[in-house]
Amino acid sequence: MRWTSDRDLFQLMQTKLFSAVIGDVLDVMGLQHQFLPPQIRPLDPAMRLVGRAMPVLEADFFDAVSPSGNSPLSTQQFGLMFHALDSLKENDVYLATGSSPRYALWGELMSTRAMKLGAAGAVVNGYSRDTDGVLGLDFPCFSFGSYAQDQGPRGKVVDFGVPVELGGVRVNPGDIVFGDRDGVVIVPKVAEQEAVRLALEKVEKESAVRVAIEAGMSTVEAFEKFGVM
């Protein structure tokens, strides 16, 4: 299958692919460390997410406003968080990391703004809050789970639109972020054409394997014939 735009590509991935098959083909391509930590889960198991990473770098602070600090961010509550949020574009994924899990990095009002801008979802290396509100919006949010403690006096966004590392996975701006109930996998932009092509091929082969096994073929025979399992 061919695609001519991100919209077509992401629709194809949403309807045809899943995190396991994407991870499998990335392994074959030599990209064997592309899954984010397993504690990052969808707020609702039915949530699926695909879009391009807009990485956000967080840091712990210990006061909402600290005039004695030497960084301009010391006097700016939430740091650059509102600037990061307002920078989201269609199909972007707000992907935040860098801080300790002492407070929530995402919530309902952030979801509302992100939806208005056409963003695809949020992935945070920590907690989210306002769970009922986020679920009510049906906005894809992947986090450690729900925890209401506010970021305000505890953390700030110190940069955005920059490369980050999350659980040992490097994420560059524009990389594809794909998430479902089995995990979140990062597809480097430079590898996306081959990865999606191979994933679509593997889905077709797995369907053939399923039919063969249901018809009585052994798993040994099926693997020898189709090369997937």
PDB file of C-alpha atoms in Angstrom:
ATOM      1  CA  MET A   1       0.000   0.000   0.000  1.00  0.00           C
ATOM      2  CA  ARG A   2       1.124   3.551  -0.712  1.00  0.00           C
ATOM      3  CA  TRP A   3       0.359   6.774   1.089  1.00  0.00           C
ATOM      4  CA  THR A   4       0.845  10.380   0.095  1.00  0.00           C
ATOM      5  CA  SER A   5       0.302  12.180   3.397  1.00  0.00           C
ATOM      6  CA  ASP A   6       0.608  11.711   7.141  1.00  0.00           C
ATOM      7  CA  ARG A   7      -3.164  11.576   7.344  1.00  0.00           C
ATOM      8  CA  ASP A   8      -3.284   8.586   4.976  1.00  0.00           C
ATOM      9  CA  LEU A   9      -0.306   6.928   6.669  1.00  0.00           C
ATOM     10  CA  PHE A  10      -1.710   7.262  10.163  1.00  0.00           C
ATOM     11  CA  GLN A  11      -5.150   6.071   9.097  1.00  0.00           C
ATOM     12  CA  LEU A  12      -3.506   3.019   7.540  1.00  0.00           C
ATOM     13  CA  MET A  13      -1.510   2.331  10.693  1.00  0.00           C
ATOM     14  CA  GLN A  14      -4.549   2.795  12.928  1.00  0.00           C
ATOM     15  CA  THR A  15      -6.656   0.324  10.975  1.00  0.00           C
ATOM     16  CA  LYS A  16      -4.072  -2.286   9.934  1.00  0.00           C
ATOM     17  CA  LEU A  17      -1.251  -2.349  12.489  1.00  0.00           C
ATOM     18  CA  PHE A  18      -0.612  -2.908  16.195  1.00  0.00           C
ATOM     19  CA  SER A  19       2.367  -2.298  18.467  1.00  0.00           C
ATOM     20  CA  ALA A  20       3.584  -5.911  18.521  1.00  0.00           C
ATOM     21  CA  VAL A  21       3.944  -6.249  14.755  1.00  0.00           C
ATOM     22  CA  ILE A  22       5.653  -2.859  14.494  1.00  0.00           C
ATOM     23  CA  GLY A  23       8.086  -3.829  17.246  1.00  0.00           C
ATOM     24  CA  ASP A  24       8.780  -7.158  15.536  1.00  0.00           C
ATOM     25  CA  VAL A  25       9.789  -5.600  12.224  1.00  0.00           C
ATOM     26  CA  LEU A  26      11.905  -2.969  13.957  1.00  0.00           C
ATOM     27  CA  ASP A  27      13.753  -5.841  15.660  1.00  0.00           C
ATOM     28  CA  VAL A  28      14.448  -7.383  12.247  1.00  0.00           C
ATOM     29  CA  MET A  29      15.700  -3.995  11.024  1.00  0.00           C
ATOM     30  CA  GLY A  30      18.188  -3.895  13.905  1.00  0.00           C
ATOM     31  CA  LEU A  31      16.219  -1.311  15.893  1.00  0.00           C
ATOM     32  CA  GLN A  32      15.773  -3.427  19.005  1.00  0.00           C
ATOM     33  CA  HIS A  33      15.221  -0.790  21.684  1.00  0.00           C
ATOM     34  CA  GLN A  34      12.153   1.116  20.482  1.00  0.00           C
ATOM     35  CA  PHE A  35       9.487   0.296  23.097  1.00  0.00           C
ATOM     36  CA  LEU A  36       8.954   2.818  25.864  1.00  0.00           C
ATOM     37  CA  PRO A  37       8.874   1.495  29.474  1.00  0.00           C
ATOM     38  CA  PRO A  38       5.982  -0.929  30.053  1.00  0.00           C
ATOM     39  CA  GLN A  39       4.483   1.119  32.891  1.00  0.00           C
ATOM     40  CA  ILE A  40       3.379   3.693  30.306  1.00  0.00           C
ATOM     41  CA  ARG A  41      -0.172   2.537  29.615  1.00  0.00           C
ATOM     42  CA  PRO A  42      -3.313   3.991  28.007  1.00  0.00           C
ATOM     43  CA  LEU A  43      -5.824   5.458  30.456  1.00  0.00           C
ATOM     44  CA  ASP A  44      -8.406   3.327  28.665  1.00  0.00           C
ATOM     45  CA  PRO A  45      -7.223   0.007  27.163  1.00  0.00           C
ATOM     46  CA  ALA A  46      -9.233   0.793  24.027  1.00  0.00           C
ATOM     47  CA  MET A  47      -7.161   3.918  23.304  1.00  0.00           C
ATOM     48  CA  ARG A  48      -4.921   3.801  20.245  1.00  0.00           C
ATOM     49  CA  LEU A  49      -2.443   6.466  19.268  1.00  0.00           C
ATOM     50  CA  VAL A  50      -0.397   7.283  16.185  1.00  0.00           C
ATOM     51  CA  GLY A  51       1.270  10.578  15.364  1.00  0.00           C
ATOM     52  CA  ARG A  52       4.568  12.432  15.251  1.00  0.00           C
ATOM     53  CA  ALA A  53       6.577  13.105  18.384  1.00  0.00           C
ATOM     54  CA  MET A  54       6.801  16.610  19.767  1.00  0.00           C
ATOM     55  CA  PRO A  55       9.240  15.902  22.611  1.00  0.00           C
ATOM     56  CA  VAL A  56       9.020  17.937  25.810  1.00  0.00           C
ATOM     57  CA  LEU A  57      11.806  18.101  28.393  1.00  0.00           C
ATOM     58  CA  GLU A  58      10.688  18.356  32.029  1.00  0.00           C
ATOM     59  CA  ALA A  59      12.721  19.046  35.172  1.00  0.00           C
ATOM     60  CA  ASP A  60      12.017  19.017  38.902  1.00  0.00           C
ATOM     61  CA  PHE A  61      11.792  22.392  40.620  1.00  0.00           C
ATOM     62  CA  PHE A  62      10.966  22.974  44.257  1.00  0.00           C
ATOM     63  CA  ASP A  63       8.984  26.200  44.138  1.00  0.00           C
ATOM     64  CA  ALA A  64       6.481  27.580  41.651  1.00  0.00           C
ATOM     65  CA  VAL A  65       8.334  30.904  41.520  1.00  0.00           C
ATOM     66  CA  SER A  66      11.830  31.401  42.915  1.00  0.00           C
ATOM     67  CA  PRO A  67      13.153  34.983  42.493  1.00  0.00           C
ATOM     68  CA  SER A  68      16.544  33.951  43.872  1.00  0.00           C
ATOM     69  CA  GLY A  69      17.223  31.588  40.953  1.00  0.00           C
ATOM     70  CA  ASN A  70      19.669  32.364  38.158  1.00  0.00           C
ATOM     71  CA  SER A  71      17.590  30.830  35.354  1.00  0.00           C
ATOM     72  CA  PRO A  72      14.775  32.863  33.768  1.00  0.00           C
ATOM     73  CA  LEU A  73      12.575  29.803  34.260  1.00  0.00           C
ATOM     74  CA  SER A  74      12.900  30.109  38.033  1.00  0.00           C
ATOM     75  CA  THR A  75      10.385  32.949  37.998  1.00  0.00           C
ATOM     76  CA  GLN A  76       8.056  31.352  35.432  1.00  0.00           C
ATOM     77  CA  GLN A  77       5.460  28.959  36.849  1.00  0.00           C
ATOM     78  CA  PHE A  78       5.285  25.751  34.780  1.00  0.00           C
ATOM     79  CA  GLY A  79       8.313  26.962  32.806  1.00  0.00           C
ATOM     80  CA  LEU A  80       7.729  26.627  29.076  1.00  0.00           C
ATOM     81  CA  MET A  81       4.794  24.224  29.419  1.00  0.00           C
ATOM     82  CA  PHE A  82       2.188  26.552  27.921  1.00  0.00           C
ATOM     83  CA  HIS A  83       4.519  27.417  25.043  1.00  0.00           C
ATOM     84  CA  ALA A  84       5.096  23.713  24.401  1.00  0.00           C
ATOM     85  CA  LEU A  85       1.374  23.007  24.481  1.00  0.00           C
ATOM     86  CA  ASP A  86       0.542  25.899  22.147  1.00  0.00           C
ATOM     87  CA  SER A  87       3.197  24.723  19.672  1.00  0.00           C
ATOM     88  CA  LEU A  88       1.337  21.466  18.930  1.00  0.00           C
ATOM     89  CA  LYS A  89       0.285  20.886  15.343  1.00  0.00           C
ATOM     90  CA  GLU A  90      -2.038  18.438  13.642  1.00  0.00           C
ATOM     91  CA  ASN A  91      -1.080  14.804  14.365  1.00  0.00           C
ATOM     92  CA  ASP A  92       1.554  15.806  16.957  1.00  0.00           C
ATOM     93  CA  VAL A  93       2.062  13.725  20.094  1.00  0.00           C
ATOM     94  CA  TYR A  94       3.044  15.631  23.238  1.00  0.00           C
ATOM     95  CA  LEU A  95       5.766  13.352  24.636  1.00  0.00           C
ATOM     96  CA  ALA A  96       7.167  14.467  27.995  1.00  0.00           C
ATOM     97  CA  THR A  97      10.044  13.114  30.046  1.00  0.00           C
ATOM     98  CA  GLY A  98      12.900  14.212  32.302  1.00  0.00           C
ATOM     99  CA  SER A  99      11.297  14.691  35.708  1.00  0.00           C
ATOM    100  CA  SER A 100      10.745  12.394  38.660  1.00  0.00           C
ATOM    101  CA  PRO A 101       7.272  10.832  39.042  1.00  0.00           C
ATOM    102  CA  ARG A 102       6.231  13.123  41.903  1.00  0.00           C
ATOM    103  CA  TYR A 103       3.420  14.918  40.079  1.00  0.00           C
ATOM    104  CA  ALA A 104       1.126  14.762  37.075  1.00  0.00           C
ATOM    105  CA  LEU A 105       2.440  15.855  33.682  1.00  0.00           C
ATOM    106  CA  TRP A 106      -0.885  15.919  31.836  1.00  0.00           C
ATOM    107  CA  GLY A 107      -4.517  16.757  32.538  1.00  0.00           C
ATOM    108  CA  GLU A 108      -7.936  17.689  31.198  1.00  0.00           C
ATOM    109  CA  LEU A 109      -7.309  21.312  30.239  1.00  0.00           C
ATOM    110  CA  MET A 110      -4.112  20.341  28.439  1.00  0.00           C
ATOM    111  CA  SER A 111      -6.098  17.695  26.563  1.00  0.00           C
ATOM    112  CA  THR A 112      -8.720  20.265  25.624  1.00  0.00           C
ATOM    113  CA  ARG A 113      -6.099  22.616  24.159  1.00  0.00           C
ATOM    114  CA  ALA A 114      -4.285  19.772  22.382  1.00  0.00           C
ATOM    115  CA  MET A 115      -7.518  18.569  20.782  1.00  0.00           C
ATOM    116  CA  LYS A 116      -8.276  22.104  19.580  1.00  0.00           C
ATOM    117  CA  LEU A 117      -4.896  22.131  17.823  1.00  0.00           C
ATOM    118  CA  GLY A 118      -5.487  18.727  16.194  1.00  0.00           C
ATOM    119  CA  ALA A 119      -2.897  16.830  18.234  1.00  0.00           C
ATOM    120  CA  ALA A 120      -3.029  13.033  18.166  1.00  0.00           C
ATOM    121  CA  GLY A 121      -2.436  12.387  21.875  1.00  0.00           C
ATOM    122  CA  ALA A 122      -0.076  12.591  24.821  1.00  0.00           C
ATOM    123  CA  VAL A 123       2.582  10.229  26.159  1.00  0.00           C
ATOM    124  CA  VAL A 124       4.194  11.132  29.483  1.00  0.00           C
ATOM    125  CA  ASN A 125       6.947   9.411  31.416  1.00  0.00           C
ATOM    126  CA  GLY A 126       5.026   9.866  34.644  1.00  0.00           C
ATOM    127  CA  TYR A 127       1.471  10.376  35.822  1.00  0.00           C
ATOM    128  CA  SER A 128      -1.586  12.118  34.431  1.00  0.00           C
ATOM    129  CA  ARG A 129      -4.585  13.501  36.296  1.00  0.00           C
ATOM    130  CA  ASP A 130      -8.187  14.684  35.737  1.00  0.00           C
ATOM    131  CA  THR A 131      -8.802  11.150  34.534  1.00  0.00           C
ATOM    132  CA  ASP A 132     -12.581  11.402  34.236  1.00  0.00           C
ATOM    133  CA  GLY A 133     -12.229  14.582  32.200  1.00  0.00           C
ATOM    134  CA  VAL A 134      -9.587  13.140  29.874  1.00  0.00           C
ATOM    135  CA  LEU A 135     -11.621   9.977  29.368  1.00  0.00           C
ATOM    136  CA  GLY A 136     -14.703  12.094  28.700  1.00  0.00           C
ATOM    137  CA  LEU A 137     -12.827  13.873  25.927  1.00  0.00           C
ATOM    138  CA  ASP A 138     -11.677  10.508  24.522  1.00  0.00           C
ATOM    139  CA  PHE A 139      -8.229  12.012  24.053  1.00  0.00           C
ATOM    140  CA  PRO A 140      -5.505   9.331  23.798  1.00  0.00           C
ATOM    141  CA  CYS A 141      -3.330   9.638  26.900  1.00  0.00           C
ATOM    142  CA  PHE A 142      -0.584   7.199  27.888  1.00  0.00           C
ATOM    143  CA  SER A 143       0.978   7.504  31.339  1.00  0.00           C
ATOM    144  CA  PHE A 144       1.895   5.610  34.507  1.00  0.00           C
ATOM    145  CA  GLY A 145      -1.716   6.051  35.596  1.00  0.00           C
ATOM    146  CA  SER A 146      -3.636   8.636  37.559  1.00  0.00           C
ATOM    147  CA  TYR A 147      -2.154  10.779  40.323  1.00  0.00           C
ATOM    148  CA  ALA A 148      -3.614  14.187  41.131  1.00  0.00           C
ATOM    149  CA  GLN A 149      -0.596  16.000  42.601  1.00  0.00           C
ATOM    150  CA  ASP A 150      -0.006  19.175  40.605  1.00  0.00           C
ATOM    151  CA  GLN A 151       3.086  20.067  38.638  1.00  0.00           C
ATOM    152  CA  GLY A 152       2.752  23.773  39.559  1.00  0.00           C
ATOM    153  CA  PRO A 153       5.153  24.035  42.531  1.00  0.00           C
ATOM    154  CA  ARG A 154       7.139  20.900  41.657  1.00  0.00           C
ATOM    155  CA  GLY A 155       8.233  20.923  38.026  1.00  0.00           C
ATOM    156  CA  LYS A 156       8.669  22.924  34.861  1.00  0.00           C
ATOM    157  CA  VAL A 157       9.093  22.365  31.153  1.00  0.00           C
ATOM    158  CA  VAL A 158      12.617  23.519  30.331  1.00  0.00           C
ATOM    159  CA  ASP A 159      12.610  22.886  26.557  1.00  0.00           C
ATOM    160  CA  PHE A 160      10.543  21.350  23.774  1.00  0.00           C
ATOM    161  CA  GLY A 161      10.914  20.263  20.188  1.00  0.00           C
ATOM    162  CA  VAL A 162      14.291  18.737  21.065  1.00  0.00           C
ATOM    163  CA  PRO A 163      15.561  15.135  21.110  1.00  0.00           C
ATOM    164  CA  VAL A 164      14.924  13.304  24.386  1.00  0.00           C
ATOM    165  CA  GLU A 165      15.575   9.857  25.799  1.00  0.00           C
ATOM    166  CA  LEU A 166      12.839   7.964  27.561  1.00  0.00           C
ATOM    167  CA  GLY A 167      13.652   4.647  29.191  1.00  0.00           C
ATOM    168  CA  GLY A 168      16.750   4.391  27.007  1.00  0.00           C
ATOM    169  CA  VAL A 169      14.787   5.094  23.819  1.00  0.00           C
ATOM    170  CA  ARG A 170      15.897   8.137  21.860  1.00  0.00           C
ATOM    171  CA  VAL A 171      12.975  10.136  20.484  1.00  0.00           C
ATOM    172  CA  ASN A 172      13.561  12.830  17.889  1.00  0.00           C
ATOM    173  CA  PRO A 173      11.016  15.420  16.792  1.00  0.00           C
ATOM    174  CA  GLY A 174       8.941  13.934  13.993  1.00  0.00           C
ATOM    175  CA  ASP A 175       9.483  10.270  14.877  1.00  0.00           C
ATOM    176  CA  ILE A 176       6.297   8.204  14.715  1.00  0.00           C
ATOM    177  CA  VAL A 177       4.731   7.340  18.070  1.00  0.00           C
ATOM    178  CA  PHE A 178       2.398   4.328  18.012  1.00  0.00           C
ATOM    179  CA  GLY A 179       0.547   3.200  21.129  1.00  0.00           C
ATOM    180  CA  ASP A 180      -2.074   0.653  22.050  1.00  0.00           C
ATOM    181  CA  ARG A 181      -2.889  -1.522  25.071  1.00  0.00           C
ATOM    182  CA  ASP A 182       0.323  -3.531  24.568  1.00  0.00           C
ATOM    183  CA  GLY A 183       2.718  -0.595  24.707  1.00  0.00           C
ATOM    184  CA  VAL A 184       4.151   2.467  22.994  1.00  0.00           C
ATOM    185  CA  VAL A 185       6.721   2.005  20.238  1.00  0.00           C
ATOM    186  CA  ILE A 186       8.821   4.672  18.525  1.00  0.00           C
ATOM    187  CA  VAL A 187       9.475   4.415  14.792  1.00  0.00           C
ATOM    188  CA  PRO A 188      12.419   6.630  13.781  1.00  0.00           C
ATOM    189  CA  LYS A 189      11.437   8.935  10.938  1.00  0.00           C
ATOM    190  CA  VAL A 190      14.355   7.734   8.816  1.00  0.00           C
ATOM    191  CA  ALA A 191      13.062   4.137   9.041  1.00  0.00           C
ATOM    192  CA  GLU A 192       9.308   4.667   8.794  1.00  0.00           C
ATOM    193  CA  GLN A 193       8.804   3.772   5.120  1.00  0.00           C
ATOM    194  CA  GLU A 194      10.474   0.378   5.424  1.00  0.00           C
ATOM    195  CA  ALA A 195       9.042  -0.329   8.880  1.00  0.00           C
ATOM    196  CA  VAL A 196       5.446   0.270   7.837  1.00  0.00           C
ATOM    197  CA  ARG A 197       5.873  -1.716   4.609  1.00  0.00           C
ATOM    198  CA  LEU A 198       7.338  -4.685   6.471  1.00  0.00           C
ATOM    199  CA  ALA A 199       4.698  -4.474   9.205  1.00  0.00           C
ATOM    200  CA  LEU A 200       1.884  -4.578   6.651  1.00  0.00           C
ATOM    201  CA  GLU A 201       3.502  -7.603   4.992  1.00  0.00           C
ATOM    202  CA  LYS A 202       3.883  -9.357   8.350  1.00  0.00           C
ATOM    203  CA  VAL A 203       0.213  -8.795   9.187  1.00  0.00           C
ATOM    204  CA  GLU A 204      -0.749 -10.553   5.946  1.00  0.00           C
ATOM    205  CA  LYS A 205       1.590 -13.468   6.682  1.00  0.00           C
ATOM    206  CA  GLU A 206       0.272 -13.805  10.245  1.00  0.00           C
ATOM    207  CA  SER A 207      -3.264 -14.002   8.873  1.00  0.00           C
ATOM    208  CA  ALA A 208      -2.161 -16.854   6.595  1.00  0.00           C
ATOM    209  CA  VAL A 209      -0.469 -18.596   9.543  1.00  0.00           C
ATOM    210  CA  ARG A 210      -3.645 -18.298  11.597  1.00  0.00           C
ATOM    211  CA  VAL A 211      -5.709 -19.902   8.836  1.00  0.00           C
ATOM    212  CA  ALA A 212      -3.159 -22.699   8.409  1.00  0.00           C
ATOM    213  CA  ILE A 213      -2.998 -23.497  12.131  1.00  0.00           C
ATOM    214  CA  GLU A 214      -6.786 -23.477  12.374  1.00  0.00           C
ATOM    215  CA  ALA A 215      -6.800 -25.974   9.511  1.00  0.00           C
ATOM    216  CA  GLY A 216      -4.474 -28.289  11.467  1.00  0.00           C
ATOM    217  CA  MET A 217      -0.949 -27.291  10.430  1.00  0.00           C
ATOM    218  CA  SER A 218       1.642 -27.584  13.215  1.00  0.00           C
ATOM    219  CA  THR A 219       3.470 -24.527  14.449  1.00  0.00           C
ATOM    220  CA  VAL A 220       6.775 -26.033  13.224  1.00  0.00           C
ATOM    221  CA  GLU A 221       5.374 -26.444   9.710  1.00  0.00           C
ATOM    222  CA  ALA A 222       3.770 -23.016   9.777  1.00  0.00           C
ATOM    223  CA  PHE A 223       6.978 -21.271  10.762  1.00  0.00           C
ATOM    224  CA  GLU A 224       8.980 -23.159   8.162  1.00  0.00           C
ATOM    225  CA  LYS A 225       6.484 -22.191   5.455  1.00  0.00           C
ATOM    226  CA  PHE A 226       5.657 -18.572   6.369  1.00  0.00           C
ATOM    227  CA  GLY A 227       8.652 -17.478   8.449  1.00  0.00           C
ATOM    228  CA  VAL A 228       6.550 -15.698  11.085  1.00  0.00           C
ATOM    229  CA  MET A 229       4.858 -16.687  14.336  1.00  0.00           C
TER     230      MET A 229
END
